[in-house]
Amino acid sequence: NAGVTQTPKFRILKIGQSMTLQCTQDMNHNYMYWYRQDPGMGLKLIYYSVGAGITDKGEVPNGYNVSRSTTEDFPLRLELAAPSQTSVYFCASLGSSYNSPLHFGNGTRLTVT
Amino acid sequence: AQSVTQPDIHITVSEGASLELRCNYSYGATPYLFWYVQSPGQGLQLLLKYFSGDTLVQGIKGFEAEFKRSQSSFNLRKPSVHWSDAAEYFCAVGGRAGGSYIPTFGRGTSLIVHP
């Protein structure tokens, strides 16, 4: 059981470049989330999805976009990378009930220079 | 809006000593509360959770937490810390926001264990 899989693990981007962070889960979870983690700041919610075709903004959505064409996949798109987007990005999914824990991927460490 | 406060950025303890990590939350109804642990280079792993019933909950690796509604707290404890417990610990509250379920995390507490 793979759980939540994120790719790539590491990436270095130049300012202005674009990229897509991939996230796939094989647990048939409806809820999926993208968080960014910065030192001393905890996890900030970027976007989330309650099911295929439905997405919504979280606390820090500027500079990012998402799509949810299938239940399994929830990619995060950076269109014009900026140094402020240097961070560790985590994708997570939620089981069938609200008292279930989040299932996390291992993260993508992104550096923008 | 819901929020989580972890007042301690770093905690240093000696191996074998007891541990308490503090967590205070803000939420209008009965919250779902969680503690997660993050080892370096890894995602977050669930330690324990509370959503109803007994206010003292047991988790993995010998951790426990107590929900105190009057203090809006959910502190994590361990009676004897092991060197392998050194990690980042996150408290989280789950609640409804605009009809959707949104987990909110504290900023984390880094645990350093001295031999």
Coordinates of C-alpha atoms in Angstrom, one line a residue:
Chain A
N1 CA 0.0 0.0 0.0
A2 CA 1.8 3.1 -1.3
G3 CA -0.3 5.7 0.5
V4 CA 0.5 9.2 -0.6
T5 CA 3.3 9.6 -3.1
Q6 CA 5.0 12.9 -3.9
T7 CA 7.4 13.6 -6.7
P8 CA 10.0 15.0 -7.1
K9 CA 11.7 14.8 -3.7
F10 CA 14.0 17.8 -4.5
R11 CA 14.0 20.5 -7.1
I12 CA 15.9 23.7 -7.8
L13 CA 14.2 26.4 -9.9
K14 CA 15.3 29.7 -11.3
I15 CA 13.2 32.7 -10.7
G16 CA 10.3 32.8 -13.2
Q17 CA 10.4 29.2 -14.1
S18 CA 7.3 26.9 -13.7
M19 CA 6.9 23.5 -12.4
T20 CA 4.3 21.0 -11.2
L21 CA 4.6 19.1 -7.9
Q22 CA 2.9 15.7 -8.3
C23 CA 0.8 14.0 -5.6
T24 CA -1.0 10.7 -5.9
Q25 CA -2.9 8.6 -3.3
D26 CA -4.2 5.1 -3.7
M27 CA -6.6 5.1 -0.7
N28 CA -9.6 6.5 -2.5
H29 CA -9.7 9.5 -0.2
N30 CA -11.9 12.4 -1.2
Y31 CA -10.1 15.1 0.8
M32 CA -6.6 16.2 -0.3
Y33 CA -4.5 19.1 0.9
W34 CA -1.3 20.9 -0.1
Y35 CA 0.7 22.5 2.7
R36 CA 4.0 24.3 2.8
Q37 CA 6.4 24.1 5.7
D38 CA 8.8 26.9 6.6
P39 CA 11.1 26.8 9.6
G40 CA 9.3 27.9 12.8
M41 CA 6.1 28.5 10.9
G42 CA 4.4 25.1 11.0
L43 CA 2.3 24.0 8.1
K44 CA 0.3 26.5 6.1
L45 CA -2.5 25.4 3.9
I46 CA -2.1 26.3 0.2
Y47 CA -5.1 24.6 -1.5
Y48 CA -7.4 21.7 -0.7
S49 CA -9.9 19.6 -2.5
V50 CA -13.0 17.8 -1.3
G51 CA -13.3 15.5 -4.3
A52 CA -12.6 15.2 -8.0
G53 CA -13.4 18.5 -9.8
I54 CA -13.7 20.5 -6.6
T55 CA -10.8 22.7 -5.2
D56 CA -10.6 25.7 -2.9
K57 CA -8.0 28.1 -1.6
G58 CA -6.4 27.8 1.7
E59 CA -4.5 30.3 3.8
V60 CA -1.6 31.0 1.3
P61 CA -2.8 30.3 -2.3
N62 CA -1.0 33.2 -4.1
G63 CA 1.4 32.0 -6.7
Y64 CA 0.0 28.5 -6.9
N65 CA -2.7 26.6 -8.8
V66 CA -4.2 23.2 -8.4
S67 CA -6.5 20.8 -10.3
R68 CA -8.3 17.6 -9.3
S69 CA -9.3 15.7 -12.4
T70 CA -9.3 12.3 -10.6
T71 CA -9.7 11.1 -7.1
E72 CA -6.1 9.9 -7.0
D73 CA -4.2 12.9 -8.3
F74 CA -3.8 16.4 -6.9
P75 CA -1.0 18.3 -8.6
L76 CA 0.3 21.7 -7.4
R77 CA 1.4 24.2 -10.1
L78 CA 3.9 27.0 -9.6
E79 CA 3.6 29.3 -12.6
L80 CA 6.3 32.0 -12.0
A81 CA 8.6 30.8 -9.3
A82 CA 9.8 33.4 -6.7
P83 CA 12.3 33.1 -3.9
S84 CA 9.4 33.3 -1.4
Q85 CA 8.3 29.9 -2.6
T86 CA 11.4 28.2 -1.4
S87 CA 9.9 25.7 1.1
V88 CA 9.1 22.1 1.8
Y89 CA 5.8 21.1 0.3
F90 CA 3.6 18.3 1.7
C91 CA 0.6 16.7 0.2
A92 CA -1.9 14.9 2.5
S93 CA -5.1 13.0 2.2
L94 CA -7.9 12.4 4.7
G95 CA -9.8 9.2 5.3
S96 CA -13.5 8.7 5.4
S97 CA -14.2 10.4 8.7
Y98 CA -13.2 13.7 10.3
N99 CA -11.5 11.9 13.3
S100 CA -9.2 10.1 10.9
P101 CA -5.6 11.4 10.7
L102 CA -4.1 12.9 7.7
H103 CA -1.9 10.7 5.5
F104 CA 1.2 12.6 4.4
G105 CA 3.6 12.2 1.6
N106 CA 7.3 12.6 2.3
G107 CA 7.5 16.1 0.9
T108 CA 9.1 18.0 -1.9
R109 CA 12.0 20.3 -1.0
L110 CA 11.9 23.3 -3.5
T111 CA 14.6 26.0 -3.8
V112 CA 14.0 29.0 -6.0
T113 CA 17.2 31.0 -6.8
Chain B
A1 CA -11.4 30.8 12.8
Q2 CA -9.7 27.9 14.3
S3 CA -6.1 28.2 15.4
V4 CA -3.4 26.3 17.3
T5 CA -0.6 27.7 19.5
Q6 CA 2.5 25.9 20.4
P7 CA 4.3 28.3 22.7
D8 CA 7.7 26.5 22.8
I9 CA 9.8 26.5 19.6
H10 CA 12.5 24.3 21.1
I11 CA 12.5 22.0 24.1
T12 CA 15.7 20.3 25.5
V13 CA 15.5 17.4 27.8
S14 CA 17.9 14.7 29.0
E15 CA 17.4 11.1 28.1
G16 CA 15.2 9.5 30.7
A17 CA 13.6 12.7 31.8
S18 CA 9.9 13.4 31.5
L19 CA 8.5 15.6 28.8
E20 CA 5.5 17.9 28.3
L21 CA 4.8 19.8 25.1
R22 CA 2.2 22.4 25.2
C23 CA -0.7 23.0 22.8
N24 CA -3.5 25.5 23.0
Y25 CA -6.3 25.6 20.5
S26 CA -9.1 27.9 19.5
Y27 CA -12.3 26.4 18.0
G28 CA -16.0 27.1 18.5
A29 CA -17.2 23.6 19.0
T30 CA -15.8 20.3 20.2
P31 CA -12.6 19.9 18.2
Y32 CA -10.8 17.0 16.7
L33 CA -7.3 17.2 18.1
F34 CA -4.1 15.5 16.9
W35 CA -0.4 15.3 17.7
Y36 CA 2.0 14.4 14.8
V37 CA 5.7 13.8 14.8
Q38 CA 8.1 14.5 12.0
S39 CA 11.5 13.0 11.7
P40 CA 14.1 14.7 9.5
G41 CA 13.3 14.4 5.8
Q42 CA 10.0 12.7 6.5
G43 CA 6.4 13.4 6.4
L44 CA 4.2 13.7 9.5
Q45 CA 3.2 10.6 11.4
L46 CA 0.2 10.5 13.8
L47 CA 1.1 10.0 17.5
L48 CA -2.4 10.2 18.9
K49 CA -5.8 11.9 18.5
Y50 CA -8.8 13.0 20.5
F51 CA -12.4 13.5 19.4
S52 CA -14.6 12.4 22.2
G53 CA -14.7 10.3 25.4
D54 CA -11.9 9.8 27.8
T55 CA -9.9 13.0 28.0
L56 CA -6.6 11.2 28.5
V57 CA -5.6 9.5 25.3
Q58 CA -2.8 7.1 24.7
G59 CA -0.7 7.0 21.6
I60 CA 2.2 5.3 20.0
K61 CA 5.8 5.2 21.3
G62 CA 4.6 5.7 24.9
F63 CA 3.1 9.2 24.4
E64 CA -0.1 10.4 26.0
A65 CA -2.1 13.6 25.8
E66 CA -4.8 15.2 28.0
F67 CA -7.7 17.3 26.6
K68 CA -8.7 20.0 29.0
R69 CA -11.7 21.9 27.6
S70 CA -11.6 24.6 30.3
Q71 CA -8.0 25.5 29.4
S72 CA -8.4 24.8 25.6
S73 CA -5.3 22.7 25.9
F74 CA -4.1 19.4 24.6
N75 CA -0.6 18.9 26.0
L76 CA 1.6 15.9 25.0
R77 CA 3.5 14.0 27.7
K78 CA 5.9 11.2 28.0
P79 CA 7.3 9.9 31.3
S80 CA 10.7 8.9 30.1
V81 CA 12.2 10.3 26.9
H82 CA 14.4 8.2 24.6
W83 CA 17.1 9.6 22.3
S84 CA 15.0 8.4 19.3
D85 CA 12.2 10.8 20.3
A86 CA 14.2 13.8 19.0
A87 CA 12.0 15.2 16.3
E88 CA 9.6 18.0 15.4
Y89 CA 6.2 17.7 17.1
F90 CA 3.0 19.3 15.7
C91 CA -0.3 19.8 17.3
A92 CA -3.3 20.1 15.0
V93 CA -7.0 20.9 15.3
G94 CA -9.5 19.7 12.7
G95 CA -12.8 21.5 12.2
R96 CA -15.3 22.7 9.7
A97 CA -14.7 25.9 7.8
G98 CA -17.3 26.9 5.2
G99 CA -18.6 23.4 5.0
S100 CA -15.3 21.8 4.4
Y101 CA -13.0 20.0 6.9
I102 CA -9.8 22.0 7.4
P103 CA -6.9 20.7 9.6
T104 CA -4.9 23.6 11.1
F105 CA -1.4 23.1 12.5
G106 CA 0.7 24.8 15.2
R107 CA 4.1 26.0 14.3
G108 CA 5.8 22.9 15.8
T109 CA 8.1 22.2 18.8
S110 CA 11.5 20.9 18.1
L111 CA 12.6 18.3 20.7
I112 CA 16.3 18.0 21.5
V113 CA 17.4 15.0 23.6
H114 CA 20.7 15.1 25.5
P115 CA 22.4 11.8 26.4

